[in-house]
Amino acid sequence: QVQLVESGGGLVQAGGSLRLSCAASGRTFSSWTMSWFRQAPGKEREFVAGIGRSGSTYYADSVKGRFTISRDNAKVTVYLQMNSVKPEDTAVYYCAAALSPSPAGLSTAAYYTWGQGTQVTVSS
């Protein structure tokens, strides 16, 4: 089974940038949809961005134009480039995997492998 480990979280000022990484172990990495979710204190976990096996991407409206998801199959790693961050982006960010060619239309139930999360704090 695929194991995911997030890294790259930290403190960043509003308007700044941060890049999160999710390292995956598993021989089927290139065939899986990989996505980022986040959960702020007192709020439900929400979808942020996803990328399919062919490179197709899907973003939540709240991050479109600011965040970019990408994958490097050779390094077995998924990234989330966060630009123009806002205080409301503060949350624990999780990466997750699903056996689907595309992240479009997937529910959270489709993701059965999750990382431990990495904290992102945006100061105003």
mmCIF file of C-alpha atoms in Angstrom:
data_model
loop_
_atom_site.group_PDB
_atom_site.id
_atom_site.type_symbol
_atom_site.label_atom_id
_atom_site.label_comp_id
_atom_site.label_asym_id
_atom_site.label_seq_id
_atom_site.Cartn_x
_atom_site.Cartn_y
_atom_site.Cartn_z
ATOM 1 C CA GLN A 1 0.000 0.000 0.000
ATOM 2 C CA VAL A 2 1.191 3.529 -0.787
ATOM 3 C CA GLN A 3 2.581 5.546 2.117
ATOM 4 C CA LEU A 4 2.542 9.360 1.983
ATOM 5 C CA VAL A 5 4.698 11.848 3.898
ATOM 6 C CA GLU A 6 4.112 15.611 3.643
ATOM 7 C CA SER A 7 6.751 18.271 4.234
ATOM 8 C CA GLY A 8 7.399 21.948 3.542
ATOM 9 C CA GLY A 9 4.880 23.525 5.872
ATOM 10 C CA GLY A 10 5.742 26.483 8.044
ATOM 11 C CA LEU A 11 5.100 30.135 8.737
ATOM 12 C CA VAL A 12 4.730 32.546 5.836
ATOM 13 C CA GLN A 13 3.495 36.118 5.546
ATOM 14 C CA ALA A 14 0.366 36.999 3.605
ATOM 15 C CA GLY A 15 1.200 37.471 -0.058
ATOM 16 C CA GLY A 16 4.183 35.170 0.159
ATOM 17 C CA SER A 17 4.818 31.716 -1.242
ATOM 18 C CA LEU A 18 5.372 28.228 0.057
ATOM 19 C CA ARG A 19 5.854 24.838 -1.569
ATOM 20 C CA LEU A 20 4.592 21.657 -0.003
ATOM 21 C CA SER A 21 5.892 18.224 -0.930
ATOM 22 C CA CYS A 22 4.331 14.809 -0.598
ATOM 23 C CA ALA A 23 6.686 11.881 -0.966
ATOM 24 C CA ALA A 24 5.038 8.607 -1.870
ATOM 25 C CA SER A 25 6.274 5.050 -1.693
ATOM 26 C CA GLY A 26 4.610 2.606 -4.027
ATOM 27 C CA ARG A 27 5.090 1.138 -7.465
ATOM 28 C CA THR A 28 1.690 2.349 -8.750
ATOM 29 C CA PHE A 29 2.295 6.027 -7.998
ATOM 30 C CA SER A 30 2.104 7.137 -11.643
ATOM 31 C CA SER A 31 -1.327 5.553 -12.069
ATOM 32 C CA TRP A 32 -2.942 7.242 -9.095
ATOM 33 C CA THR A 33 -4.741 10.510 -8.605
ATOM 34 C CA MET A 34 -2.994 12.572 -5.936
ATOM 35 C CA SER A 35 -4.674 15.452 -4.162
ATOM 36 C CA TRP A 36 -4.150 17.995 -1.425
ATOM 37 C CA PHE A 37 -6.701 18.683 1.285
ATOM 38 C CA ARG A 38 -6.609 21.073 4.208
ATOM 39 C CA GLN A 39 -8.293 21.434 7.562
ATOM 40 C CA ALA A 40 -8.373 24.587 9.658
ATOM 41 C CA PRO A 41 -9.186 24.554 13.387
ATOM 42 C CA GLY A 42 -12.916 24.114 13.934
ATOM 43 C CA LYS A 43 -13.592 23.515 10.241
ATOM 44 C CA GLU A 44 -14.186 20.484 8.067
ATOM 45 C CA ARG A 45 -11.495 19.076 5.837
ATOM 46 C CA GLU A 46 -11.755 20.517 2.334
ATOM 47 C CA PHE A 47 -10.367 19.672 -1.076
ATOM 48 C CA VAL A 48 -7.645 21.995 -2.355
ATOM 49 C CA ALA A 49 -6.168 20.563 -5.557
ATOM 50 C CA GLY A 50 -5.750 17.271 -7.362
ATOM 51 C CA ILE A 51 -3.721 15.849 -10.234
ATOM 52 C CA GLY A 52 -4.432 12.756 -12.316
ATOM 53 C CA ARG A 53 -2.116 10.233 -13.894
ATOM 54 C CA SER A 54 -2.000 12.141 -17.202
ATOM 55 C CA GLY A 55 -1.337 15.465 -15.507
ATOM 56 C CA SER A 56 -4.899 16.749 -15.492
ATOM 57 C CA THR A 57 -5.494 19.132 -12.607
ATOM 58 C CA TYR A 58 -8.498 20.277 -10.634
ATOM 59 C CA TYR A 59 -8.645 23.091 -8.093
ATOM 60 C CA ALA A 60 -11.009 24.399 -5.491
ATOM 61 C CA ASP A 61 -12.364 27.819 -6.420
ATOM 62 C CA SER A 62 -10.750 29.326 -3.340
ATOM 63 C CA VAL A 63 -7.231 28.585 -4.608
ATOM 64 C CA LYS A 64 -7.553 28.881 -8.393
ATOM 65 C CA GLY A 65 -4.914 31.181 -9.817
ATOM 66 C CA ARG A 66 -2.859 31.038 -6.624
ATOM 67 C CA PHE A 67 -1.965 27.380 -6.033
ATOM 68 C CA THR A 68 -0.449 24.917 -8.478
ATOM 69 C CA ILE A 69 -0.287 21.161 -8.070
ATOM 70 C CA SER A 70 2.313 19.119 -9.915
ATOM 71 C CA ARG A 71 3.890 15.693 -9.794
ATOM 72 C CA ASP A 72 7.311 14.263 -10.465
ATOM 73 C CA ASN A 73 6.904 10.568 -11.092
ATOM 74 C CA ALA A 74 10.657 9.993 -11.239
ATOM 75 C CA LYS A 75 10.988 11.333 -7.693
ATOM 76 C CA VAL A 76 7.646 9.829 -6.652
ATOM 77 C CA THR A 77 6.611 13.201 -5.255
ATOM 78 C CA VAL A 78 3.609 15.536 -5.516
ATOM 79 C CA TYR A 79 3.948 19.259 -4.912
ATOM 80 C CA LEU A 80 1.660 22.118 -4.024
ATOM 81 C CA GLN A 81 3.057 25.519 -4.943
ATOM 82 C CA MET A 82 1.230 28.104 -2.872
ATOM 83 C CA ASN A 83 1.499 31.688 -4.090
ATOM 84 C CA SER A 84 -0.204 34.855 -2.891
ATOM 85 C CA VAL A 85 -1.167 33.110 0.312
ATOM 86 C CA LYS A 86 -3.864 34.525 2.549
ATOM 87 C CA PRO A 87 -4.487 34.173 6.300
ATOM 88 C CA GLU A 88 -7.483 31.976 5.482
ATOM 89 C CA ASP A 89 -5.082 29.481 3.900
ATOM 90 C CA THR A 90 -3.863 28.631 7.394
ATOM 91 C CA ALA A 91 -4.535 24.947 7.978
ATOM 92 C CA VAL A 92 -3.026 21.521 8.247
ATOM 93 C CA TYR A 93 -2.445 20.312 4.696
ATOM 94 C CA TYR A 94 -2.793 16.645 3.828
ATOM 95 C CA CYS A 95 -1.980 14.735 0.683
ATOM 96 C CA ALA A 96 -4.078 11.774 -0.321
ATOM 97 C CA ALA A 97 -4.192 9.118 -3.025
ATOM 98 C CA ALA A 98 -7.065 7.573 -4.953
ATOM 99 C CA LEU A 99 -7.234 4.862 -7.589
ATOM 100 C CA SER A 100 -8.701 7.061 -10.295
ATOM 101 C CA PRO A 101 -7.257 8.482 -13.530
ATOM 102 C CA SER A 102 -8.504 11.979 -12.717
ATOM 103 C CA PRO A 103 -9.327 14.022 -9.599
ATOM 104 C CA ALA A 104 -12.440 15.505 -11.201
ATOM 105 C CA GLY A 105 -15.648 14.446 -9.510
ATOM 106 C CA LEU A 106 -14.012 12.450 -6.718
ATOM 107 C CA SER A 107 -15.435 12.496 -3.233
ATOM 108 C CA THR A 108 -13.283 12.327 -0.116
ATOM 109 C CA ALA A 109 -14.346 8.699 0.271
ATOM 110 C CA ALA A 110 -12.404 7.861 -2.892
ATOM 111 C CA TYR A 111 -9.132 8.692 -1.139
ATOM 112 C CA TYR A 112 -8.013 5.772 0.959
ATOM 113 C CA THR A 113 -4.370 6.670 1.635
ATOM 114 C CA TRP A 114 -3.535 9.831 3.566
ATOM 115 C CA GLY A 115 -0.400 11.495 4.861
ATOM 116 C CA GLN A 116 0.062 12.752 8.406
ATOM 117 C CA GLY A 117 -0.314 16.419 7.472
ATOM 118 C CA THR A 118 1.913 19.487 7.547
ATOM 119 C CA GLN A 119 1.012 22.787 9.213
ATOM 120 C CA VAL A 120 0.835 25.961 7.145
ATOM 121 C CA THR A 121 0.390 29.231 9.012
ATOM 122 C CA VAL A 122 -0.112 32.502 7.147
ATOM 123 C CA SER A 123 0.407 35.670 9.150
ATOM 124 C CA SER A 124 -1.225 38.971 8.258
#
